[in-house]
């Protein structure tokens, strides 16, 4: 019941949702009009779910506190935009024999390119970060996220600080929902397998995990790579939804957004972070008029949560509860 | 001793200016139950950590079954066949009893990441097999009834046993036990002694036991090595060690742990 | 050659500011083993305190020499920041003393965001002009060297503050308590050190220094905004790690090195082939390199984990 099943249910889920919410007998490939407010919220929700679930692999399941997730999202966004926007015309020309399927194929390619580029970035970030613990790892991942942002800022082909506009609006609710279901399924089942228990072992006690034959290095790198892959997918979806991306949109604050979702949902609980992502998307919308209050509320959530209930809403206990002294 | 399972030759380790272990020669044969004792701070846990790859010796060699293992990482050494428990119990606290044991099966898992993603027939079979073997192990040690409980809810003695089960899941040929009697009362210690002997015989292991409690050590070990200030000062059968003047001198005036 | 010296002086004054902030990070890390993410925002609040203080006392001190007003503003800002730092510690960090360091880090991120966005609420997002406390004029030095008087003031006063800090840490009982606490909290407590008081003092001291940095930064760049502490804060943390986290001289050294390196990279950008837009990445690249190759920092000693 692995990836093939996941593809299958994601496809079904995507098609069903697409039909229900856009009312056509077959999925339409265009984003609904921007005044279709609810549709947009749902798409954002889906993207946030993918982000939260993917960060959870690193922060929650493997216990490696990453503060640079927005960087991977950025890589996915820009890499996919390169395919559809910058190379789009020529590629569409190449694919024209496929007729109606040309555009979806292009989009799929863009998504994959986005995901894989982000995964490579995850690999690059994961490897040097391995021997770092706790707060140091957090700062280094933050640093990597910033470096990615600065590099994009200074790269004119990617639009630099002005950003890239005119990214074709290929993202639909169907795609988003389908990929969200895919992410949830893959991550959820991965972690429950015997192999997947290894991630949790690394989180709970690295030294004991090593002693039980678990290559903690490999697990950490894998976690980063998988997390980055899905973040890249989310970024690609986002780029083709909003149509206009700038490096500033993928800064530290964006990483914090995702971190709040993961913490609120309980590090290590796929269901929890999904709910948290949905809840926070709604909260964001309610507070859209007052951007500064939104961040103040987020900040207060973080502070209060850490004092009162560090394990989040539906949390797994993981690393955030007080531990007994003496080596554990 | 070329047919020794574990062979330490001239092993030395320094931490900055501190010479924690110096010139240690030490061997363990297959199926032997050996004890390592010494006063507090003598370097017993350091020796442990050297063998299991947590530390790398400054000089000297460590061979396991003919292969050099000095300087290898902990998981590589475990793969070779050395497993351990910890002085302060280090279970995977967020996992259930069963899952603690399952994680230790990762070493011998045929399928890895890709297999877990694709979940084909082979994966399903392997998962079932791992589960069955894990439960079997738990049953041998009387823990199968609590398999799905969080491991934190177990009693101290049961947690110690779980640590042993988990170590056994890696299919070792040498099992290192780091002060397993710590925190136990007299009855529990007797149980422990039986447990260790049983484990050794049932699984055909060599066992290295680091322990403070003399009754436990003298009671089950076939051979005992004594270290003080990082040097081996005596080695022999329990009787020989009991009568060895150097050993007595090393412990003289020091409180050896009583029975509770 | 002149160009090089000029850049070095620029780097030195920037580095002095980084050093002041870095000291706060390193002191708190030494005593509590945690990265006070909100420290950079104390820097920002110090600058704003300076602004408001100046506006408040200006009409009261007409005719007083500029230097006196400047000193009043500086010390006033430092005092306000010290109190703020202590209050934040008591409210947000103290309840989490026994918790894992990661929990407190997350809280610190929350506090940082809170300060930034409350600041935005109160001060507005647009930059505010910072008053000139010291008349900037150019001092001609040897061989055509030109130093801005503000830069000179910053470097000199920073030096004085560092000396003052050294005195406190080395020669007073509180300083002794701080050092004891950073080496072994349990033993220190057993020896009668009032942990809470020392921690508060440490926060207060670190915050005061950061505020000084804020006033100097504001004097050099003349504009302040609620988010001005984000990048300098992160860079100062890198500086602390560069020098060796927990080591005071390391923070000072790291700060100066980072300031100079960053200025040189920008100043010689065409020569190095690195566009000046990458200035902010310099600190992060240094961070990654130092953590890869010498994680204990330039002046630090490696530690092993006991199993």
Coordinates of N, CA, C and O in Angstrom, one line a residue, chain B residues 41 53 61 70 78 121 130 132 157 171 185 190 227:
Chain B
X41 N 35.3 5.7 38.9 CA 36.2 6.6 38.1 C 37.4 5.8 37.5 O 38.3 6.4 37.0
X53 N 32.5 2.2 20.2 CA 32.7 3.2 19.1 C 32.3 4.6 19.5 O 32.3 5.5 18.7
X61 N 44.9 -1.0 19.5 CA 43.9 -1.6 18.6 C 42.8 -2.4 19.3 O 43.0 -3.0 20.3
X70 N 38.4 -0.2 15.9 CA 38.8 1.0 16.6 C 38.5 2.2 15.6 O 38.9 2.1 14.5
X78 N 27.9 -1.9 15.9 CA 26.8 -2.7 16.3 C 26.5 -3.7 15.1 O 26.1 -4.8 15.4
X121 N 5.1 -6.3 -1.8 CA 4.9 -7.6 -1.1 C 6.0 -7.9 -0.1 O 5.8 -8.3 1.0
X130 N 9.3 -9.0 11.2 CA 10.0 -8.2 12.3 C 9.1 -8.1 13.5 O 9.5 -8.3 14.6
X132 N 6.8 -10.2 14.4 CA 6.7 -11.5 15.0 C 7.9 -11.8 15.8 O 7.9 -12.2 17.0
X157 N 12.8 -2.1 36.7 CA 13.3 -3.4 36.4 C 12.9 -3.8 35.0 O 13.7 -4.4 34.3
X171 N 20.9 -8.8 17.1 CA 21.5 -10.0 16.8 C 23.0 -10.0 17.1 O 23.8 -10.2 16.2
X185 N 17.1 -3.9 44.2 CA 17.2 -4.4 45.5 C 17.7 -5.9 45.4 O 17.9 -6.4 44.3
X190 N 19.1 -10.9 42.3 CA 19.1 -12.3 42.1 C 18.4 -12.6 40.7 O 18.9 -13.4 39.9
X227 N 40.2 -3.0 36.9 CA 41.0 -1.8 36.4 C 41.0 -0.7 37.5 O 40.0 -0.6 38.2

